[in-house]
Amino acid sequence: MGKQLTEMLKGTLEGIVLAILAGRSAYGYEITAWLRDQGFSDIAEGTIYALLVRIEQRGFVDVEKVPSEKGPPRKVYSLNAQGREYLQEFWRNWAFLAERLDHLHKGDRST
Amino acid sequence: MGKQLTEMLKGTLEGIVLAILAGRSAYGYEITAWLRDQGFSDIAEGTIYALLVRIEQRGFVDVEKVPSEKGPPRKVYSLNAQGREYLQEFWRNWAFLAERLDHLHKGDRST
DNA sequence: GCCGCTATTCAGCGTTACTATGTACCAGTA
DNA sequence: TACTGGTACATAGTAACGCTGAATAGCGGC
């Protein structure tokens, strides 16, 4: 559902995940569950795992394998210094975009 | 510049253009210039034209060819009823996303 | 043994924005 | 006439991202 939202998520989903990891370390399955909880009901699991691989390869996160009592070992991700820097850039871009959109929305008589 | 912002624009740029057209009719060249004015300094012209073709094919806009005194004829786009509906859906999705991001940003100690 | 939950991975696809280039119309000027 | 520059639109090829769908694997309980 929501092809519009899917397209909007491009670029921002990465920021969302980094923001989550800025608060605390987490692993893929956990992040997916949390997102669903927050209303992102149809974010595919595969999407999150692919995203995590990406940010790991770019060096934004540190990874630790932790055994789980209920299944295969978890890959726990935590944001490092480089990731924090990148996240701040994300917030700057987001603020810029949100401000423009806000102006446009206010000036839109059709609402 | 700004690969991050480029990715973020996916999905939102369409909404931005529709929002502009909700205020008044406009043509491609004009929209591009306006966006550059608003700080979207590196949005390519080709991007806007491709986007306009897309929303025309989806039936969100009506098109009128208007002769120009300074060059080839302009294609003036105006938002129709279907486009207005789609724009409202866009605003709903945007509001949802913006609210989640806002929460995340506030809870982010690294800022 | 089999089902269900936890947990990760991957190939293939569609959509979007960018790059780069080309076309065309007109005015001014040398 | 030829050239330049601003206006205006179009398009082929590329990269990035999220989704679909399926596979793999560990563990507990019926």
PDB file of C-alpha atoms (C1' of nucleotides) in Angstrom:
ATOM      1  CA  MET A   1       0.000   0.000   0.000  1.00  0.00           C
ATOM      2  CA  GLY A   2       0.920   3.618  -0.384  1.00  0.00           C
ATOM      3  CA  LYS A   3       3.205   3.885  -3.372  1.00  0.00           C
ATOM      4  CA  GLN A   4       3.455   7.569  -2.559  1.00  0.00           C
ATOM      5  CA  LEU A   5       4.797   6.887   0.907  1.00  0.00           C
ATOM      6  CA  THR A   6       7.182   4.291  -0.455  1.00  0.00           C
ATOM      7  CA  GLU A   7       8.749   6.860  -2.723  1.00  0.00           C
ATOM      8  CA  MET A   8       8.885   9.385   0.076  1.00  0.00           C
ATOM      9  CA  LEU A   9      10.734   6.894   2.235  1.00  0.00           C
ATOM     10  CA  LYS A  10      13.601   6.780  -0.209  1.00  0.00           C
ATOM     11  CA  GLY A  11      16.381   8.599   1.494  1.00  0.00           C
ATOM     12  CA  THR A  12      14.464   9.237   4.680  1.00  0.00           C
ATOM     13  CA  LEU A  13      14.224   5.622   5.800  1.00  0.00           C
ATOM     14  CA  GLU A  14      17.977   5.585   6.064  1.00  0.00           C
ATOM     15  CA  GLY A  15      17.842   8.643   8.284  1.00  0.00           C
ATOM     16  CA  ILE A  16      15.114   7.090  10.382  1.00  0.00           C
ATOM     17  CA  VAL A  17      17.164   3.985  11.040  1.00  0.00           C
ATOM     18  CA  LEU A  18      20.265   6.003  11.837  1.00  0.00           C
ATOM     19  CA  ALA A  19      18.204   8.116  14.230  1.00  0.00           C
ATOM     20  CA  ILE A  20      16.982   4.987  15.968  1.00  0.00           C
ATOM     21  CA  LEU A  21      20.546   3.744  16.289  1.00  0.00           C
ATOM     22  CA  ALA A  22      21.555   7.116  17.689  1.00  0.00           C
ATOM     23  CA  GLY A  23      19.300   6.409  20.650  1.00  0.00           C
ATOM     24  CA  ARG A  24      20.401   2.857  21.268  1.00  0.00           C
ATOM     25  CA  SER A  25      21.985  -0.125  19.594  1.00  0.00           C
ATOM     26  CA  ALA A  26      19.617  -2.497  17.857  1.00  0.00           C
ATOM     27  CA  TYR A  27      19.410  -5.395  15.427  1.00  0.00           C
ATOM     28  CA  GLY A  28      17.431  -5.758  12.225  1.00  0.00           C
ATOM     29  CA  TYR A  29      14.488  -7.737  13.419  1.00  0.00           C
ATOM     30  CA  GLU A  30      14.043  -5.405  16.361  1.00  0.00           C
ATOM     31  CA  ILE A  31      14.157  -2.298  14.185  1.00  0.00           C
ATOM     32  CA  THR A  32      11.611  -3.736  11.792  1.00  0.00           C
ATOM     33  CA  ALA A  33       9.260  -4.523  14.660  1.00  0.00           C
ATOM     34  CA  TRP A  34       9.690  -1.062  16.130  1.00  0.00           C
ATOM     35  CA  LEU A  35       8.943   0.602  12.806  1.00  0.00           C
ATOM     36  CA  ARG A  36       5.784  -1.432  12.363  1.00  0.00           C
ATOM     37  CA  ASP A  37       4.819  -0.350  15.840  1.00  0.00           C
ATOM     38  CA  GLN A  38       5.304   3.275  14.883  1.00  0.00           C
ATOM     39  CA  GLY A  39       2.850   2.996  12.024  1.00  0.00           C
ATOM     40  CA  PHE A  40       5.188   2.045   9.181  1.00  0.00           C
ATOM     41  CA  SER A  41       3.014  -0.999   8.813  1.00  0.00           C
ATOM     42  CA  ASP A  42       4.218  -2.139   5.445  1.00  0.00           C
ATOM     43  CA  ILE A  43       7.945  -1.726   5.509  1.00  0.00           C
ATOM     44  CA  ALA A  44       9.369  -4.971   4.241  1.00  0.00           C
ATOM     45  CA  GLU A  45      11.874  -6.840   6.377  1.00  0.00           C
ATOM     46  CA  GLY A  46      14.167  -7.240   3.428  1.00  0.00           C
ATOM     47  CA  THR A  47      14.317  -3.489   3.047  1.00  0.00           C
ATOM     48  CA  ILE A  48      15.711  -2.979   6.539  1.00  0.00           C
ATOM     49  CA  TYR A  49      18.335  -5.680   6.199  1.00  0.00           C
ATOM     50  CA  ALA A  50      19.488  -4.288   2.881  1.00  0.00           C
ATOM     51  CA  LEU A  51      19.665  -0.828   4.393  1.00  0.00           C
ATOM     52  CA  LEU A  52      21.711  -2.095   7.326  1.00  0.00           C
ATOM     53  CA  VAL A  53      24.179  -3.747   4.984  1.00  0.00           C
ATOM     54  CA  ARG A  54      24.496  -0.457   3.136  1.00  0.00           C
ATOM     55  CA  ILE A  55      25.182   1.709   6.153  1.00  0.00           C
ATOM     56  CA  GLU A  56      27.615  -0.879   7.448  1.00  0.00           C
ATOM     57  CA  GLN A  57      29.555  -0.797   4.188  1.00  0.00           C
ATOM     58  CA  ARG A  58      29.668   2.981   4.319  1.00  0.00           C
ATOM     59  CA  GLY A  59      31.135   2.770   7.780  1.00  0.00           C
ATOM     60  CA  PHE A  60      28.379   4.499   9.722  1.00  0.00           C
ATOM     61  CA  VAL A  61      27.840   1.689  12.177  1.00  0.00           C
ATOM     62  CA  ASP A  62      29.768  -0.841  14.205  1.00  0.00           C
ATOM     63  CA  VAL A  63      28.497  -4.404  14.244  1.00  0.00           C
ATOM     64  CA  GLU A  64      28.576  -7.058  16.935  1.00  0.00           C
ATOM     65  CA  LYS A  65      27.266 -10.589  16.700  1.00  0.00           C
ATOM     66  CA  VAL A  66      25.282 -11.535  19.769  1.00  0.00           C
ATOM     67  CA  PRO A  67      23.808 -14.995  20.360  1.00  0.00           C
ATOM     68  CA  SER A  68      20.054 -15.140  20.760  1.00  0.00           C
ATOM     69  CA  GLU A  69      18.109 -17.507  22.971  1.00  0.00           C
ATOM     70  CA  LYS A  70      15.339 -17.767  20.468  1.00  0.00           C
ATOM     71  CA  GLY A  71      16.986 -18.160  17.111  1.00  0.00           C
ATOM     72  CA  PRO A  72      20.060 -17.461  15.041  1.00  0.00           C
ATOM     73  CA  PRO A  73      22.585 -14.925  16.294  1.00  0.00           C
ATOM     74  CA  ARG A  74      21.655 -11.254  16.109  1.00  0.00           C
ATOM     75  CA  LYS A  75      23.715  -8.623  14.358  1.00  0.00           C
ATOM     76  CA  VAL A  76      23.619  -5.686  16.732  1.00  0.00           C
ATOM     77  CA  TYR A  77      24.351  -2.321  15.115  1.00  0.00           C
ATOM     78  CA  SER A  78      25.521   0.807  16.884  1.00  0.00           C
ATOM     79  CA  LEU A  79      26.132   4.242  15.441  1.00  0.00           C
ATOM     80  CA  ASN A  80      29.753   5.385  15.374  1.00  0.00           C
ATOM     81  CA  ALA A  81      31.273   8.848  15.050  1.00  0.00           C
ATOM     82  CA  GLN A  82      31.088   8.895  11.270  1.00  0.00           C
ATOM     83  CA  GLY A  83      27.481   7.794  11.404  1.00  0.00           C
ATOM     84  CA  ARG A  84      26.657  10.535  13.855  1.00  0.00           C
ATOM     85  CA  GLU A  85      28.139  13.116  11.519  1.00  0.00           C
ATOM     86  CA  TYR A  86      26.170  11.753   8.611  1.00  0.00           C
ATOM     87  CA  LEU A  87      23.014  11.779  10.702  1.00  0.00           C
ATOM     88  CA  GLN A  88      23.490  15.438  11.479  1.00  0.00           C
ATOM     89  CA  GLU A  89      23.780  16.156   7.782  1.00  0.00           C
ATOM     90  CA  PHE A  90      20.576  14.223   7.335  1.00  0.00           C
ATOM     91  CA  TRP A  91      18.792  16.402   9.894  1.00  0.00           C
ATOM     92  CA  ARG A  92      20.008  19.540   8.160  1.00  0.00           C
ATOM     93  CA  ASN A  93      18.667  18.324   4.824  1.00  0.00           C
ATOM     94  CA  TRP A  94      15.440  17.232   6.428  1.00  0.00           C
ATOM     95  CA  ALA A  95      14.988  20.620   8.085  1.00  0.00           C
ATOM     96  CA  PHE A  96      15.542  22.357   4.768  1.00  0.00           C
ATOM     97  CA  LEU A  97      13.036  20.177   2.985  1.00  0.00           C
ATOM     98  CA  ALA A  98      10.470  20.333   5.774  1.00  0.00           C
ATOM     99  CA  GLU A  99      10.615  24.102   5.823  1.00  0.00           C
ATOM    100  CA  ARG A 100       9.993  24.400   2.066  1.00  0.00           C
ATOM    101  CA  LEU A 101       7.141  21.925   2.251  1.00  0.00           C
ATOM    102  CA  ASP A 102       5.655  23.738   5.198  1.00  0.00           C
ATOM    103  CA  HIS A 103       5.622  27.010   3.275  1.00  0.00           C
ATOM    104  CA  LEU A 104       4.023  25.336   0.303  1.00  0.00           C
ATOM    105  CA  HIS A 105       1.378  23.690   2.421  1.00  0.00           C
ATOM    106  CA  LYS A 106       0.413  26.942   4.078  1.00  0.00           C
ATOM    107  CA  GLY A 107       0.135  28.715   0.771  1.00  0.00           C
ATOM    108  CA  ASP A 108      -2.003  25.973  -0.694  1.00  0.00           C
ATOM    109  CA  ARG A 109      -5.628  27.088  -0.814  1.00  0.00           C
ATOM    110  CA  SER A 110      -6.867  23.625  -1.743  1.00  0.00           C
ATOM    111  CA  THR A 111      -6.360  22.343   1.773  1.00  0.00           C
TER     112      THR A 111
ATOM    113  CA  MET B   1      25.854  17.978  -4.642  1.00  0.00           C
ATOM    114  CA  GLY B   2      23.900  16.466  -1.797  1.00  0.00           C
ATOM    115  CA  LYS B   3      23.250  12.860  -2.663  1.00  0.00           C
ATOM    116  CA  GLN B   4      21.275  12.649   0.555  1.00  0.00           C
ATOM    117  CA  LEU B   5      18.927  15.418  -0.478  1.00  0.00           C
ATOM    118  CA  THR B   6      18.564  13.891  -3.924  1.00  0.00           C
ATOM    119  CA  GLU B   7      17.307  10.670  -2.404  1.00  0.00           C
ATOM    120  CA  MET B   8      15.008  12.561  -0.081  1.00  0.00           C
ATOM    121  CA  LEU B   9      13.494  14.383  -3.036  1.00  0.00           C
ATOM    122  CA  LYS B  10      12.301  11.129  -4.517  1.00  0.00           C
ATOM    123  CA  GLY B  11       8.601  11.177  -4.031  1.00  0.00           C
ATOM    124  CA  THR B  12       8.505  14.630  -2.474  1.00  0.00           C
ATOM    125  CA  LEU B  13       9.565  16.541  -5.559  1.00  0.00           C
ATOM    126  CA  GLU B  14       6.400  15.403  -7.232  1.00  0.00           C
ATOM    127  CA  GLY B  15       4.379  16.720  -4.304  1.00  0.00           C
ATOM    128  CA  ILE B  16       6.269  19.981  -4.389  1.00  0.00           C
ATOM    129  CA  VAL B  17       5.466  20.560  -8.045  1.00  0.00           C
ATOM    130  CA  LEU B  18       1.832  19.629  -7.541  1.00  0.00           C
ATOM    131  CA  ALA B  19       1.670  22.036  -4.610  1.00  0.00           C
ATOM    132  CA  ILE B  20       3.062  24.793  -6.775  1.00  0.00           C
ATOM    133  CA  LEU B  21       0.470  24.060  -9.436  1.00  0.00           C
ATOM    134  CA  ALA B  22      -2.222  24.124  -6.772  1.00  0.00           C
ATOM    135  CA  GLY B  23      -1.418  27.778  -6.240  1.00  0.00           C
ATOM    136  CA  ARG B  24      -1.277  28.792  -9.891  1.00  0.00           C
ATOM    137  CA  SER B  25      -0.714  27.401 -13.351  1.00  0.00           C
ATOM    138  CA  ALA B  26       2.864  27.295 -14.521  1.00  0.00           C
ATOM    139  CA  TYR B  27       5.186  25.894 -17.161  1.00  0.00           C
ATOM    140  CA  GLY B  28       8.321  23.840 -16.832  1.00  0.00           C
ATOM    141  CA  TYR B  29      10.959  26.459 -17.269  1.00  0.00           C
ATOM    142  CA  GLU B  30       9.180  28.715 -14.799  1.00  0.00           C
ATOM    143  CA  ILE B  31       8.897  25.969 -12.187  1.00  0.00           C
ATOM    144  CA  THR B  32      12.572  25.123 -12.519  1.00  0.00           C
ATOM    145  CA  ALA B  33      13.528  28.759 -12.038  1.00  0.00           C
ATOM    146  CA  TRP B  34      11.239  29.086  -9.030  1.00  0.00           C
ATOM    147  CA  LEU B  35      12.703  25.984  -7.391  1.00  0.00           C
ATOM    148  CA  ARG B  36      16.237  27.255  -7.874  1.00  0.00           C
ATOM    149  CA  ASP B  37      15.105  30.469  -6.286  1.00  0.00           C
ATOM    150  CA  GLN B  38      13.796  28.596  -3.290  1.00  0.00           C
ATOM    151  CA  GLY B  39      17.145  27.000  -2.616  1.00  0.00           C
ATOM    152  CA  PHE B  40      16.835  23.798  -4.651  1.00  0.00           C
ATOM    153  CA  SER B  41      19.895  25.009  -6.446  1.00  0.00           C
ATOM    154  CA  ASP B  42      20.802  21.860  -8.276  1.00  0.00           C
ATOM    155  CA  ILE B  43      17.583  20.430  -9.530  1.00  0.00           C
ATOM    156  CA  ALA B  44      18.159  19.552 -13.166  1.00  0.00           C
ATOM    157  CA  GLU B  45      15.837  20.914 -15.803  1.00  0.00           C
ATOM    158  CA  GLY B  46      15.414  17.483 -17.287  1.00  0.00           C
ATOM    159  CA  THR B  47      14.114  16.230 -13.970  1.00  0.00           C
ATOM    160  CA  ILE B  48      11.246  18.701 -13.953  1.00  0.00           C
ATOM    161  CA  TYR B  49      10.265  18.029 -17.547  1.00  0.00           C
ATOM    162  CA  ALA B  50      10.265  14.296 -16.958  1.00  0.00           C
ATOM    163  CA  LEU B  51       8.169  14.783 -13.848  1.00  0.00           C
ATOM    164  CA  LEU B  52       5.679  16.947 -15.701  1.00  0.00           C
ATOM    165  CA  VAL B  53       5.304  14.324 -18.402  1.00  0.00           C
ATOM    166  CA  ARG B  54       4.641  11.763 -15.679  1.00  0.00           C
ATOM    167  CA  ILE B  55       1.944  13.698 -13.872  1.00  0.00           C
ATOM    168  CA  GLU B  56       0.341  14.566 -17.181  1.00  0.00           C
ATOM    169  CA  GLN B  57       0.169  10.914 -18.152  1.00  0.00           C
ATOM    170  CA  ARG B  58      -1.367  10.074 -14.810  1.00  0.00           C
ATOM    171  CA  GLY B  59      -4.025  12.677 -15.439  1.00  0.00           C
ATOM    172  CA  PHE B  60      -3.271  15.031 -12.555  1.00  0.00           C
ATOM    173  CA  VAL B  61      -2.880  18.122 -14.703  1.00  0.00           C
ATOM    174  CA  ASP B  62      -4.411  19.826 -17.707  1.00  0.00           C
ATOM    175  CA  VAL B  63      -2.076  21.215 -20.336  1.00  0.00           C
ATOM    176  CA  GLU B  64      -2.352  24.204 -22.603  1.00  0.00           C
ATOM    177  CA  LYS B  65       0.129  25.347 -25.202  1.00  0.00           C
ATOM    178  CA  VAL B  66       0.742  29.049 -24.992  1.00  0.00           C
ATOM    179  CA  PRO B  67       2.944  30.957 -27.439  1.00  0.00           C
ATOM    180  CA  SER B  68       5.887  32.753 -25.920  1.00  0.00           C
ATOM    181  CA  GLU B  69       7.377  36.018 -27.104  1.00  0.00           C
ATOM    182  CA  LYS B  70      10.844  34.897 -26.247  1.00  0.00           C
ATOM    183  CA  GLY B  71      11.159  31.354 -27.493  1.00  0.00           C
ATOM    184  CA  PRO B  72       9.330  28.148 -28.282  1.00  0.00           C
ATOM    185  CA  PRO B  73       5.746  27.758 -27.038  1.00  0.00           C
ATOM    186  CA  ARG B  74       5.203  27.071 -23.361  1.00  0.00           C
ATOM    187  CA  LYS B  75       3.352  24.102 -21.996  1.00  0.00           C
ATOM    188  CA  VAL B  76       1.279  25.573 -19.184  1.00  0.00           C
ATOM    189  CA  TYR B  77       0.149  23.029 -16.593  1.00  0.00           C
ATOM    190  CA  SER B  78      -2.765  23.432 -14.211  1.00  0.00           C
ATOM    191  CA  LEU B  79      -3.885  21.066 -11.490  1.00  0.00           C
ATOM    192  CA  ASN B  80      -7.227  19.379 -12.078  1.00  0.00           C
ATOM    193  CA  ALA B  81      -9.630  17.681  -9.661  1.00  0.00           C
ATOM    194  CA  GLN B  82      -7.806  14.362  -9.758  1.00  0.00           C
ATOM    195  CA  GLY B  83      -4.530  16.089  -9.140  1.00  0.00           C
ATOM    196  CA  ARG B  84      -5.965  17.938  -6.178  1.00  0.00           C
ATOM    197  CA  GLU B  85      -7.105  14.686  -4.655  1.00  0.00           C
ATOM    198  CA  TYR B  86      -3.707  13.145  -5.170  1.00  0.00           C
ATOM    199  CA  LEU B  87      -2.077  16.193  -3.638  1.00  0.00           C
ATOM    200  CA  GLN B  88      -4.184  15.865  -0.533  1.00  0.00           C
ATOM    201  CA  GLU B  89      -3.069  12.273  -0.198  1.00  0.00           C
ATOM    202  CA  PHE B  90       0.456  13.537  -0.539  1.00  0.00           C
ATOM    203  CA  TRP B  91      -0.033  15.984   2.309  1.00  0.00           C
ATOM    204  CA  ARG B  92      -1.445  13.241   4.514  1.00  0.00           C
ATOM    205  CA  ASN B  93       1.570  11.051   3.860  1.00  0.00           C
ATOM    206  CA  TRP B  94       3.900  13.950   4.389  1.00  0.00           C
ATOM    207  CA  ALA B  95       2.264  14.832   7.683  1.00  0.00           C
ATOM    208  CA  PHE B  96       2.615  11.252   8.856  1.00  0.00           C
ATOM    209  CA  LEU B  97       6.275  11.113   7.933  1.00  0.00           C
ATOM    210  CA  ALA B  98       7.070  14.535   9.335  1.00  0.00           C
ATOM    211  CA  GLU B  99       5.501  13.653  12.651  1.00  0.00           C
ATOM    212  CA  ARG B 100       7.541  10.453  13.019  1.00  0.00           C
ATOM    213  CA  LEU B 101      10.725  12.269  12.070  1.00  0.00           C
ATOM    214  CA  ASP B 102       9.958  15.039  14.509  1.00  0.00           C
ATOM    215  CA  HIS B 103       9.610  12.561  17.348  1.00  0.00           C
ATOM    216  CA  LEU B 104      12.841  10.885  16.398  1.00  0.00           C
ATOM    217  CA  HIS B 105      14.690  14.154  16.222  1.00  0.00           C
ATOM    218  CA  LYS B 106      13.517  15.252  19.636  1.00  0.00           C
ATOM    219  CA  GLY B 107      14.521  11.958  21.178  1.00  0.00           C
ATOM    220  CA  ASP B 108      17.946  12.084  19.585  1.00  0.00           C
ATOM    221  CA  ARG B 109      20.540  13.027  22.200  1.00  0.00           C
ATOM    222  CA  SER B 110      23.270  13.485  19.608  1.00  0.00           C
ATOM    223  CA  THR B 111      21.791  16.746  18.407  1.00  0.00           C
TER     224      THR B 111
ATOM    225  C1'  DG C   1       8.408 -34.726  13.316  1.00  0.00           C
ATOM    226  C1'  DC C   2       6.256 -30.509  12.370  1.00  0.00           C
ATOM    227  C1'  DC C   3       4.685 -25.923  13.172  1.00  0.00           C
ATOM    228  C1'  DG C   4       5.582 -21.227  14.526  1.00  0.00           C
ATOM    229  C1'  DC C   5       8.448 -17.606  16.031  1.00  0.00           C
ATOM    230  C1'  DT C   6      12.937 -15.495  15.761  1.00  0.00           C
ATOM    231  C1'  DA C   7      16.575 -13.727  12.580  1.00  0.00           C
ATOM    232  C1'  DT C   8      19.120 -12.891   8.407  1.00  0.00           C
ATOM    233  C1'  DT C   9      20.045 -12.922   3.291  1.00  0.00           C
ATOM    234  C1'  DC C  10      19.421 -12.400  -1.709  1.00  0.00           C
ATOM    235  C1'  DA C  11      17.864 -12.028  -6.716  1.00  0.00           C
ATOM    236  C1'  DG C  12      14.905  -9.446  -9.577  1.00  0.00           C
ATOM    237  C1'  DC C  13      11.809  -5.502 -10.264  1.00  0.00           C
ATOM    238  C1'  DG C  14       9.766  -0.696 -10.633  1.00  0.00           C
ATOM    239  C1'  DT C  15      10.212   4.091  -9.684  1.00  0.00           C
ATOM    240  C1'  DT C  16      12.674   8.222  -9.288  1.00  0.00           C
ATOM    241  C1'  DA C  17      16.182  11.920  -9.941  1.00  0.00           C
ATOM    242  C1'  DC C  18      20.559  12.991 -12.315  1.00  0.00           C
ATOM    243  C1'  DT C  19      23.771  13.481 -16.317  1.00  0.00           C
ATOM    244  C1'  DA C  20      24.384  14.899 -20.693  1.00  0.00           C
ATOM    245  C1'  DT C  21      22.920  16.101 -24.857  1.00  0.00           C
ATOM    246  C1'  DG C  22      19.923  17.760 -28.555  1.00  0.00           C
ATOM    247  C1'  DT C  23      16.310  20.543 -30.616  1.00  0.00           C
ATOM    248  C1'  DA C  24      14.080  24.889 -31.503  1.00  0.00           C
ATOM    249  C1'  DC C  25      12.551  29.797 -31.309  1.00  0.00           C
ATOM    250  C1'  DC C  26      13.700  34.582 -30.946  1.00  0.00           C
ATOM    251  C1'  DA C  27      16.434  39.147 -30.261  1.00  0.00           C
ATOM    252  C1'  DG C  28      20.505  41.732 -30.599  1.00  0.00           C
ATOM    253  C1'  DT C  29      24.686  42.683 -32.856  1.00  0.00           C
ATOM    254  C1'  DA C  30      28.690  42.888 -35.681  1.00  0.00           C
TER     255       DA C  30
ATOM    256  C1'  DT D   1      24.799  36.743 -42.975  1.00  0.00           C
ATOM    257  C1'  DA D   2      26.619  34.664 -38.903  1.00  0.00           C
ATOM    258  C1'  DC D   3      27.041  34.445 -34.124  1.00  0.00           C
ATOM    259  C1'  DT D   4      25.742  34.720 -29.392  1.00  0.00           C
ATOM    260  C1'  DG D   5      22.686  34.207 -25.567  1.00  0.00           C
ATOM    261  C1'  DG D   6      18.429  33.586 -23.262  1.00  0.00           C
ATOM    262  C1'  DT D   7      14.091  31.030 -23.438  1.00  0.00           C
ATOM    263  C1'  DA D   8      11.742  26.467 -23.583  1.00  0.00           C
ATOM    264  C1'  DC D   9      11.190  21.565 -24.092  1.00  0.00           C
ATOM    265  C1'  DA D  10      12.662  16.571 -24.684  1.00  0.00           C
ATOM    266  C1'  DT D  11      15.151  12.174 -24.033  1.00  0.00           C
ATOM    267  C1'  DA D  12      18.504   8.198 -23.638  1.00  0.00           C
ATOM    268  C1'  DG D  13      21.276   6.162 -20.235  1.00  0.00           C
ATOM    269  C1'  DT D  14      22.687   5.604 -15.273  1.00  0.00           C
ATOM    270  C1'  DA D  15      22.559   5.005 -10.143  1.00  0.00           C
ATOM    271  C1'  DA D  16      20.126   4.485  -5.911  1.00  0.00           C
ATOM    272  C1'  DC D  17      16.502   2.885  -3.157  1.00  0.00           C
ATOM    273  C1'  DG D  18      12.581   0.249  -1.391  1.00  0.00           C
ATOM    274  C1'  DC D  19       9.543  -3.780  -2.456  1.00  0.00           C
ATOM    275  C1'  DT D  20       8.385  -8.678  -3.663  1.00  0.00           C
ATOM    276  C1'  DG D  21       9.130 -13.217  -2.819  1.00  0.00           C
ATOM    277  C1'  DA D  22      11.689 -16.811  -1.511  1.00  0.00           C
ATOM    278  C1'  DA D  23      15.265 -19.257   0.942  1.00  0.00           C
ATOM    279  C1'  DT D  24      18.055 -20.494   5.039  1.00  0.00           C
ATOM    280  C1'  DA D  25      18.647 -21.424   9.933  1.00  0.00           C
ATOM    281  C1'  DG D  26      18.039 -21.906  15.194  1.00  0.00           C
ATOM    282  C1'  DC D  27      14.952 -22.830  18.796  1.00  0.00           C
ATOM    283  C1'  DG D  28      10.684 -24.322  21.650  1.00  0.00           C
ATOM    284  C1'  DG D  29       6.317 -26.684  22.159  1.00  0.00           C
ATOM    285  C1'  DC D  30       2.484 -29.569  20.513  1.00  0.00           C
TER     286       DC D  30
END
